[in-house]
PDB file of C-alpha atoms in Angstrom:
ATOM      1  CA  UNK A   1      92.768  95.360 154.582  1.00  0.00           C
ATOM      2  CA  UNK A   2      89.184  93.953 154.451  1.00  0.00           C
ATOM      3  CA  UNK A   3      88.668  94.924 158.120  1.00  0.00           C
ATOM      4  CA  UNK A   4      89.658  98.519 157.351  1.00  0.00           C
ATOM      5  CA  UNK A   5      87.275  98.577 154.445  1.00  0.00           C
ATOM      6  CA  UNK A   6      84.426  97.466 156.524  1.00  0.00           C
ATOM      7  CA  UNK A   7      85.170 100.085 159.227  1.00  0.00           C
ATOM      8  CA  UNK A   8      85.142 102.606 156.410  1.00  0.00           C
ATOM      9  CA  UNK A   9      81.441 102.109 155.884  1.00  0.00           C
ATOM     10  CA  UNK A  10      79.232 104.932 157.086  1.00  0.00           C
ATOM     11  CA  UNK A  11      77.623 104.419 160.487  1.00  0.00           C
ATOM     12  CA  UNK A  12      74.251 105.062 158.879  1.00  0.00           C
ATOM     13  CA  UNK A  13      74.780 102.223 156.378  1.00  0.00           C
ATOM     14  CA  UNK A  14      72.372  99.836 158.104  1.00  0.00           C
ATOM     15  CA  UNK A  15      69.564 102.377 157.646  1.00  0.00           C
ATOM     16  CA  UNK A  16      70.400 103.151 154.080  1.00  0.00           C
ATOM     17  CA  UNK A  17      68.776 101.014 151.326  1.00  0.00           C
ATOM     18  CA  UNK A  18      71.266  98.898 149.362  1.00  0.00           C
ATOM     19  CA  UNK A  19      70.582  99.030 145.566  1.00  0.00           C
ATOM     20  CA  UNK A  20      71.813  96.600 142.966  1.00  0.00           C
ATOM     21  CA  UNK A  21      71.837  96.806 139.184  1.00  0.00           C
ATOM     22  CA  UNK A  22      73.606  94.672 136.696  1.00  0.00           C
ATOM     23  CA  UNK A  23      75.153  95.316 133.295  1.00  0.00           C
ATOM     24  CA  UNK A  24      76.139  92.751 130.608  1.00  0.00           C
ATOM     25  CA  UNK A  25      79.141  93.517 128.483  1.00  0.00           C
ATOM     26  CA  UNK A  26      79.342  91.924 125.074  1.00  0.00           C
ATOM     27  CA  UNK A  27      81.920  92.017 122.300  1.00  0.00           C
ATOM     28  CA  UNK A  28      81.220  93.074 118.696  1.00  0.00           C
ATOM     29  CA  UNK A  29      80.404  89.407 117.918  1.00  0.00           C
ATOM     30  CA  UNK A  30      77.896  89.248 120.608  1.00  0.00           C
ATOM     31  CA  UNK A  31      79.856  87.067 122.954  1.00  0.00           C
ATOM     32  CA  UNK A  32      79.403  87.964 126.718  1.00  0.00           C
ATOM     33  CA  UNK A  33      82.692  89.290 127.870  1.00  0.00           C
ATOM     34  CA  UNK A  34      81.810  89.942 131.507  1.00  0.00           C
ATOM     35  CA  UNK A  35      79.052  91.342 133.773  1.00  0.00           C
ATOM     36  CA  UNK A  36      79.119  94.403 136.004  1.00  0.00           C
ATOM     37  CA  UNK A  37      77.191  94.263 139.255  1.00  0.00           C
ATOM     38  CA  UNK A  38      76.782  97.677 140.757  1.00  0.00           C
ATOM     39  CA  UNK A  39      75.939  98.217 144.403  1.00  0.00           C
ATOM     40  CA  UNK A  40      75.180 101.506 146.034  1.00  0.00           C
ATOM     41  CA  UNK A  41      74.081 102.699 149.509  1.00  0.00           C
ATOM     42  CA  UNK A  42      71.130 104.885 148.780  1.00  0.00           C
ATOM     43  CA  UNK A  43      69.837 106.572 145.599  1.00  0.00           C
ATOM     44  CA  UNK A  44      71.832 109.857 145.824  1.00  0.00           C
ATOM     45  CA  UNK A  45      74.444 110.603 143.153  1.00  0.00           C
ATOM     46  CA  UNK A  46      77.220 110.689 145.671  1.00  0.00           C
ATOM     47  CA  UNK A  47      76.295 107.478 147.453  1.00  0.00           C
ATOM     48  CA  UNK A  48      78.954 104.946 148.278  1.00  0.00           C
ATOM     49  CA  UNK A  49      79.393 102.468 145.613  1.00  0.00           C
ATOM     50  CA  UNK A  50      80.957  99.059 144.881  1.00  0.00           C
ATOM     51  CA  UNK A  51      81.274  97.380 141.473  1.00  0.00           C
ATOM     52  CA  UNK A  52      81.942  93.713 140.949  1.00  0.00           C
ATOM     53  CA  UNK A  53      83.179  92.482 137.607  1.00  0.00           C
ATOM     54  CA  UNK A  54      82.125  88.876 136.983  1.00  0.00           C
ATOM     55  CA  UNK A  55      83.378  86.212 134.536  1.00  0.00           C
ATOM     56  CA  UNK A  56      80.674  84.771 132.227  1.00  0.00           C
ATOM     57  CA  UNK A  57      80.349  81.922 134.692  1.00  0.00           C
ATOM     58  CA  UNK A  58      79.620  84.316 137.556  1.00  0.00           C
ATOM     59  CA  UNK A  59      83.009  84.335 139.357  1.00  0.00           C
ATOM     60  CA  UNK A  60      84.317  87.808 140.389  1.00  0.00           C
ATOM     61  CA  UNK A  61      87.650  88.720 138.915  1.00  0.00           C
ATOM     62  CA  UNK A  62      87.761  92.463 139.651  1.00  0.00           C
ATOM     63  CA  UNK A  63      86.357  94.882 142.094  1.00  0.00           C
ATOM     64  CA  UNK A  64      86.049  98.661 142.288  1.00  0.00           C
ATOM     65  CA  UNK A  65      85.187 100.748 145.327  1.00  0.00           C
ATOM     66  CA  UNK A  66      84.076 104.408 145.497  1.00  0.00           C
ATOM     67  CA  UNK A  67      83.549 106.258 148.778  1.00  0.00           C
ATOM     68  CA  UNK A  68      80.569 108.407 149.428  1.00  0.00           C
ATOM     69  CA  UNK A  69      81.162 111.995 148.307  1.00  0.00           C
ATOM     70  CA  UNK A  70      79.632 115.456 147.941  1.00  0.00           C
ATOM     71  CA  UNK A  71      81.291 115.710 144.582  1.00  0.00           C
ATOM     72  CA  UNK A  72      80.062 112.773 142.500  1.00  0.00           C
ATOM     73  CA  UNK A  73      81.620 114.120 139.381  1.00  0.00           C
ATOM     74  CA  UNK A  74      85.184 113.884 140.727  1.00  0.00           C
ATOM     75  CA  UNK A  75      85.607 111.279 143.443  1.00  0.00           C
ATOM     76  CA  UNK A  76      88.410 108.848 144.080  1.00  0.00           C
ATOM     77  CA  UNK A  77      88.272 105.043 143.821  1.00  0.00           C
ATOM     78  CA  UNK A  78      90.223 101.862 144.162  1.00  0.00           C
ATOM     79  CA  UNK A  79      90.290  99.027 141.603  1.00  0.00           C
ATOM     80  CA  UNK A  80      91.756  95.564 141.748  1.00  0.00           C
ATOM     81  CA  UNK A  81      91.658  93.326 138.770  1.00  0.00           C
ATOM     82  CA  UNK A  82      93.066  89.922 139.822  1.00  0.00           C
ATOM     83  CA  UNK A  83      92.968  88.597 136.253  1.00  0.00           C
ATOM     84  CA  UNK A  84      95.359  91.195 134.753  1.00  0.00           C
ATOM     85  CA  UNK A  85      97.075  92.247 137.957  1.00  0.00           C
ATOM     86  CA  UNK A  86      95.952  95.839 137.388  1.00  0.00           C
ATOM     87  CA  UNK A  87      95.696  97.953 140.557  1.00  0.00           C
ATOM     88  CA  UNK A  88      94.611 101.544 140.982  1.00  0.00           C
ATOM     89  CA  UNK A  89      94.113 103.944 143.810  1.00  0.00           C
ATOM     90  CA  UNK A  90      92.919 107.464 143.033  1.00  0.00           C
ATOM     91  CA  UNK A  91      92.472 110.085 145.811  1.00  0.00           C
ATOM     92  CA  UNK A  92      90.797 113.370 145.115  1.00  0.00           C
ATOM     93  CA  UNK A  93      91.120 116.540 147.232  1.00  0.00           C
ATOM     94  CA  UNK A  94      89.750 120.045 146.559  1.00  0.00           C
ATOM     95  CA  UNK A  95      92.775 120.851 144.522  1.00  0.00           C
ATOM     96  CA  UNK A  96      94.733 117.723 143.559  1.00  0.00           C
ATOM     97  CA  UNK A  97      94.537 114.074 142.468  1.00  0.00           C
ATOM     98  CA  UNK A  98      96.816 111.386 143.860  1.00  0.00           C
ATOM     99  CA  UNK A  99      97.360 108.480 141.583  1.00  0.00           C
ATOM    100  CA  UNK A 100      98.870 105.099 142.546  1.00  0.00           C
ATOM    101  CA  UNK A 101      98.711 102.978 139.328  1.00  0.00           C
ATOM    102  CA  UNK A 102      99.955  99.561 138.304  1.00  0.00           C
ATOM    103  CA  UNK A 103      99.019  98.575 134.748  1.00  0.00           C
ATOM    104  CA  UNK A 104      99.461  94.874 135.118  1.00  0.00           C
ATOM    105  CA  UNK A 105     101.224  92.173 137.108  1.00  0.00           C
ATOM    106  CA  UNK A 106     104.670  92.770 135.658  1.00  0.00           C
ATOM    107  CA  UNK A 107     104.450  96.594 135.523  1.00  0.00           C
ATOM    108  CA  UNK A 108     106.009  98.995 138.068  1.00  0.00           C
ATOM    109  CA  UNK A 109     103.811 101.159 140.163  1.00  0.00           C
ATOM    110  CA  UNK A 110     103.463 104.733 138.968  1.00  0.00           C
ATOM    111  CA  UNK A 111     102.721 107.306 141.791  1.00  0.00           C
ATOM    112  CA  UNK A 112     101.755 110.802 140.696  1.00  0.00           C
ATOM    113  CA  UNK A 113     100.076 113.867 142.096  1.00  0.00           C
ATOM    114  CA  UNK A 114      98.459 116.300 139.609  1.00  0.00           C
ATOM    115  CA  UNK A 115      96.366 119.406 139.786  1.00  0.00           C
ATOM    116  CA  UNK A 116      92.567 119.006 139.762  1.00  0.00           C
ATOM    117  CA  UNK A 117      91.175 121.310 137.028  1.00  0.00           C
ATOM    118  CA  UNK A 118      87.832 122.987 137.261  1.00  0.00           C
ATOM    119  CA  UNK A 119      84.839 120.781 136.268  1.00  0.00           C
ATOM    120  CA  UNK A 120      87.052 117.717 136.254  1.00  0.00           C
ATOM    121  CA  UNK A 121      85.627 114.238 135.773  1.00  0.00           C
ATOM    122  CA  UNK A 122      87.067 111.133 137.360  1.00  0.00           C
ATOM    123  CA  UNK A 123      85.969 107.645 136.320  1.00  0.00           C
ATOM    124  CA  UNK A 124      82.257 107.108 136.876  1.00  0.00           C
ATOM    125  CA  UNK A 125      81.777 110.751 137.651  1.00  0.00           C
ATOM    126  CA  UNK A 126      81.213 111.133 133.943  1.00  0.00           C
ATOM    127  CA  UNK A 127      77.787 109.649 134.445  1.00  0.00           C
ATOM    128  CA  UNK A 128      76.901 112.197 137.126  1.00  0.00           C
ATOM    129  CA  UNK A 129      78.114 114.995 134.878  1.00  0.00           C
ATOM    130  CA  UNK A 130      75.761 113.983 132.060  1.00  0.00           C
ATOM    131  CA  UNK A 131      72.744 113.947 134.414  1.00  0.00           C
ATOM    132  CA  UNK A 132      73.636 117.221 136.034  1.00  0.00           C
ATOM    133  CA  UNK A 133      73.840 118.984 132.625  1.00  0.00           C
ATOM    134  CA  UNK A 134      70.982 117.110 131.096  1.00  0.00           C
ATOM    135  CA  UNK A 135      68.861 120.093 130.107  1.00  0.00           C
ATOM    136  CA  UNK A 136      71.899 121.932 128.538  1.00  0.00           C
ATOM    137  CA  UNK A 137      72.737 118.894 126.515  1.00  0.00           C
ATOM    138  CA  UNK A 138      69.240 118.285 125.221  1.00  0.00           C
ATOM    139  CA  UNK A 139      69.154 122.037 124.382  1.00  0.00           C
ATOM    140  CA  UNK A 140      71.973 121.521 121.894  1.00  0.00           C
ATOM    141  CA  UNK A 141      74.870 122.731 123.959  1.00  0.00           C
ATOM    142  CA  UNK A 142      78.028 120.604 123.768  1.00  0.00           C
ATOM    143  CA  UNK A 143      79.578 119.708 127.182  1.00  0.00           C
ATOM    144  CA  UNK A 144      83.357 119.968 127.403  1.00  0.00           C
ATOM    145  CA  UNK A 145      85.090 118.410 130.396  1.00  0.00           C
ATOM    146  CA  UNK A 146      88.642 117.436 131.486  1.00  0.00           C
ATOM    147  CA  UNK A 147      88.557 113.687 132.022  1.00  0.00           C
ATOM    148  CA  UNK A 148      91.258 111.829 134.070  1.00  0.00           C
ATOM    149  CA  UNK A 149      93.211 109.030 132.382  1.00  0.00           C
ATOM    150  CA  UNK A 150      95.026 107.689 135.420  1.00  0.00           C
ATOM    151  CA  UNK A 151      97.426 105.388 133.446  1.00  0.00           C
ATOM    152  CA  UNK A 152      98.811 108.593 131.811  1.00  0.00           C
ATOM    153  CA  UNK A 153      98.435 110.756 134.885  1.00  0.00           C
ATOM    154  CA  UNK A 154      96.764 113.594 132.988  1.00  0.00           C
ATOM    155  CA  UNK A 155      93.382 115.013 132.181  1.00  0.00           C
ATOM    156  CA  UNK A 156      92.239 114.908 128.577  1.00  0.00           C
ATOM    157  CA  UNK A 157      89.472 117.252 127.216  1.00  0.00           C
ATOM    158  CA  UNK A 158      86.424 115.385 126.077  1.00  0.00           C
ATOM    159  CA  UNK A 159      83.237 116.667 124.455  1.00  0.00           C
ATOM    160  CA  UNK A 160      79.768 115.255 125.020  1.00  0.00           C
ATOM    161  CA  UNK A 161      77.232 115.926 122.301  1.00  0.00           C
ATOM    162  CA  UNK A 162      73.462 115.071 122.233  1.00  0.00           C
ATOM    163  CA  UNK A 163      72.679 112.952 119.191  1.00  0.00           C
ATOM    164  CA  UNK A 164      68.883 112.957 119.628  1.00  0.00           C
ATOM    165  CA  UNK A 165      66.028 110.901 120.988  1.00  0.00           C
ATOM    166  CA  UNK A 166      66.075 107.124 120.708  1.00  0.00           C
ATOM    167  CA  UNK A 167      64.012 103.996 121.433  1.00  0.00           C
ATOM    168  CA  UNK A 168      65.952 101.409 123.530  1.00  0.00           C
ATOM    169  CA  UNK A 169      64.181  98.057 124.167  1.00  0.00           C
ATOM    170  CA  UNK A 170      60.849  99.818 123.967  1.00  0.00           C
ATOM    171  CA  UNK A 171      61.882 102.720 126.234  1.00  0.00           C
ATOM    172  CA  UNK A 172      62.032 106.405 125.387  1.00  0.00           C
ATOM    173  CA  UNK A 173      65.622 107.370 125.614  1.00  0.00           C
ATOM    174  CA  UNK A 174      68.310 109.913 124.634  1.00  0.00           C
ATOM    175  CA  UNK A 175      71.576 109.232 122.696  1.00  0.00           C
ATOM    176  CA  UNK A 176      74.842 110.963 123.294  1.00  0.00           C
ATOM    177  CA  UNK A 177      78.306 110.755 121.722  1.00  0.00           C
ATOM    178  CA  UNK A 178      81.622 111.346 123.597  1.00  0.00           C
ATOM    179  CA  UNK A 179      84.830 112.293 121.739  1.00  0.00           C
ATOM    180  CA  UNK A 180      88.230 113.842 122.476  1.00  0.00           C
ATOM    181  CA  UNK A 181      87.749 117.595 122.349  1.00  0.00           C
ATOM    182  CA  UNK A 182      90.954 118.278 120.452  1.00  0.00           C
ATOM    183  CA  UNK A 183      92.055 118.627 116.887  1.00  0.00           C
ATOM    184  CA  UNK A 184      92.911 114.920 116.715  1.00  0.00           C
ATOM    185  CA  UNK A 185      89.584 113.922 118.289  1.00  0.00           C
ATOM    186  CA  UNK A 186      88.422 112.585 114.971  1.00  0.00           C
ATOM    187  CA  UNK A 187      91.122 109.943 114.992  1.00  0.00           C
ATOM    188  CA  UNK A 188      90.392 108.666 118.440  1.00  0.00           C
ATOM    189  CA  UNK A 189      87.741 106.033 119.316  1.00  0.00           C
ATOM    190  CA  UNK A 190      84.358 107.548 120.211  1.00  0.00           C
ATOM    191  CA  UNK A 191      81.865 106.440 122.892  1.00  0.00           C
ATOM    192  CA  UNK A 192      78.104 106.332 122.506  1.00  0.00           C
ATOM    193  CA  UNK A 193      75.794 106.454 125.509  1.00  0.00           C
ATOM    194  CA  UNK A 194      72.104 105.939 125.874  1.00  0.00           C
ATOM    195  CA  UNK A 195      70.059 107.154 128.816  1.00  0.00           C
ATOM    196  CA  UNK A 196      66.420 106.677 129.814  1.00  0.00           C
ATOM    197  CA  UNK A 197      64.151 109.644 129.621  1.00  0.00           C
ATOM    198  CA  UNK A 198      62.109 108.563 132.621  1.00  0.00           C
ATOM    199  CA  UNK A 199      64.974 108.623 135.230  1.00  0.00           C
ATOM    200  CA  UNK A 200      68.074 109.590 133.334  1.00  0.00           C
ATOM    201  CA  UNK A 201      69.737 106.303 134.153  1.00  0.00           C
ATOM    202  CA  UNK A 202      72.390 104.791 131.906  1.00  0.00           C
ATOM    203  CA  UNK A 203      70.970 102.104 129.624  1.00  0.00           C
ATOM    204  CA  UNK A 204      73.856 101.414 127.284  1.00  0.00           C
ATOM    205  CA  UNK A 205      77.631 102.147 126.966  1.00  0.00           C
ATOM    206  CA  UNK A 206      79.334 101.333 123.675  1.00  0.00           C
ATOM    207  CA  UNK A 207      83.113 101.915 123.581  1.00  0.00           C
ATOM    208  CA  UNK A 208      86.460 100.785 125.044  1.00  0.00           C
ATOM    209  CA  UNK A 209      86.338  98.819 128.223  1.00  0.00           C
ATOM    210  CA  UNK A 210      88.216  99.988 131.379  1.00  0.00           C
ATOM    211  CA  UNK A 211      89.394  96.444 131.915  1.00  0.00           C
ATOM    212  CA  UNK A 212      92.060  94.569 129.998  1.00  0.00           C
ATOM    213  CA  UNK A 213      91.302  91.286 128.362  1.00  0.00           C
ATOM    214  CA  UNK A 214      93.430  88.182 128.585  1.00  0.00           C
ATOM    215  CA  UNK A 215      95.400  89.406 125.586  1.00  0.00           C
ATOM    216  CA  UNK A 216      96.476  92.541 127.435  1.00  0.00           C
ATOM    217  CA  UNK A 217      94.162  94.781 125.289  1.00  0.00           C
ATOM    218  CA  UNK A 218      91.285  97.059 126.220  1.00  0.00           C
ATOM    219  CA  UNK A 219      88.526  95.525 124.076  1.00  0.00           C
ATOM    220  CA  UNK A 220      85.570  97.332 122.575  1.00  0.00           C
ATOM    221  CA  UNK A 221      82.384  96.352 124.348  1.00  0.00           C
ATOM    222  CA  UNK A 222      78.742  97.191 124.542  1.00  0.00           C
ATOM    223  CA  UNK A 223      77.427  97.175 128.198  1.00  0.00           C
ATOM    224  CA  UNK A 224      73.641  97.135 128.565  1.00  0.00           C
ATOM    225  CA  UNK A 225      71.785  97.755 131.839  1.00  0.00           C
ATOM    226  CA  UNK A 226      68.346  96.270 131.077  1.00  0.00           C
ATOM    227  CA  UNK A 227      66.677  96.687 134.526  1.00  0.00           C
ATOM    228  CA  UNK A 228      66.657  99.599 137.010  1.00  0.00           C
ATOM    229  CA  UNK A 229      68.262  99.166 140.400  1.00  0.00           C
ATOM    230  CA  UNK A 230      66.519  97.095 142.952  1.00  0.00           C
ATOM    231  CA  UNK A 231      66.696  97.101 146.711  1.00  0.00           C
ATOM    232  CA  UNK A 232      68.694  94.220 148.357  1.00  0.00           C
ATOM    233  CA  UNK A 233      69.425  92.879 151.872  1.00  0.00           C
ATOM    234  CA  UNK A 234      72.147  94.978 153.459  1.00  0.00           C
ATOM    235  CA  UNK A 235      74.445  92.057 154.173  1.00  0.00           C
ATOM    236  CA  UNK A 236      74.979  91.465 150.468  1.00  0.00           C
ATOM    237  CA  UNK A 237      77.405  94.336 150.419  1.00  0.00           C
ATOM    238  CA  UNK A 238      79.754  92.537 152.930  1.00  0.00           C
ATOM    239  CA  UNK A 239      79.341  89.330 150.903  1.00  0.00           C
ATOM    240  CA  UNK A 240      80.318  91.200 147.620  1.00  0.00           C
ATOM    241  CA  UNK A 241      83.378  92.595 149.403  1.00  0.00           C
ATOM    242  CA  UNK A 242      84.399  89.233 150.935  1.00  0.00           C
ATOM    243  CA  UNK A 243      84.034  87.217 147.697  1.00  0.00           C
ATOM    244  CA  UNK A 244      87.517  86.140 146.664  1.00  0.00           C
ATOM    245  CA  UNK A 245      88.650  87.296 143.208  1.00  0.00           C
ATOM    246  CA  UNK A 246      89.781  84.669 140.612  1.00  0.00           C
ATOM    247  CA  UNK A 247      92.870  85.148 138.590  1.00  0.00           C
ATOM    248  CA  UNK A 248      91.713  83.690 135.234  1.00  0.00           C
ATOM    249  CA  UNK A 249      88.554  83.721 133.191  1.00  0.00           C
ATOM    250  CA  UNK A 250      87.546  84.372 129.652  1.00  0.00           C
ATOM    251  CA  UNK A 251      86.448  88.050 129.396  1.00  0.00           C
ATOM    252  CA  UNK A 252      86.842  88.620 125.703  1.00  0.00           C
ATOM    253  CA  UNK A 253      86.152  86.808 122.468  1.00  0.00           C
ATOM    254  CA  UNK A 254      88.852  84.291 121.498  1.00  0.00           C
TER     255      UNK A 254
END
C-alpha cells in the first residue's frame, strides 16, 4: 500500500516546494488534545495534502491524505485513525461521491455512492470555499453550501455567516460562524472560524473535532494555527507517510 501511495505522487513533486504548518487542538479546559501537522506540495488551493494527527507526546495516531485536484472545494480523501479504528475513503467524480466508511474497529464497513450536488463541499474543501467567496461574505452575503457527512452518506445544508472583524493574537482577522441551514439549525452545534486578513489563512477553528476521543465521542476542541506555513525539505513528506501510527494515546481531557 505504501509503495502505491508513493507512486501516486506527481512527477513534479521534487520541484514543488513542500510547505508545513501546525495546529494545536485544545479542549474546553485548555488541555492539549492533539496536534495537526499539515503538509502540502505547493501553495495552490488544490495542492496535494497530507495531515498527521499527533498525540500530545508527538507520536502520530492518525493520517489523512488528499490528492491534488482542480476542484479544491470537493475533493476526495483517505483517513486512517489507528487509535479508534476509523477508516474512510472518499472518492469524488464530476457527478458522484463514493464513500467507504468504517466508524471504529468493531463497526461494519459502509459502502455508498451518492450524487454530488452543485457547490458541494467535502471535508477540508470548506476552507477553500470560504476563501473563494471571501468578498461576498464580508459584504454581508450568507453562504449556503451542501456539506458531506460521510458517516451518514448524505449532504447537509450549512450556512456560513460573517460575524465581523476581529483581533487574533495581535493580527487583523475576520470571524465567521457556521451552522446547519435548516429549521433545526438552532439546535445543532455551531462552528466558529477565524481567518487572517493578510492572506486569508485559517487561524482558529472552534467546534466538534473530526476525530473520536478514547471514549468514542467527537469532542469539542479549539484548533489554533499560530504560524503560517514554512517550506521544508522534500523528503519530510515520505517520512511523514512512513511513520507508524500508534494505537493508543490521550487525545481528550480525562
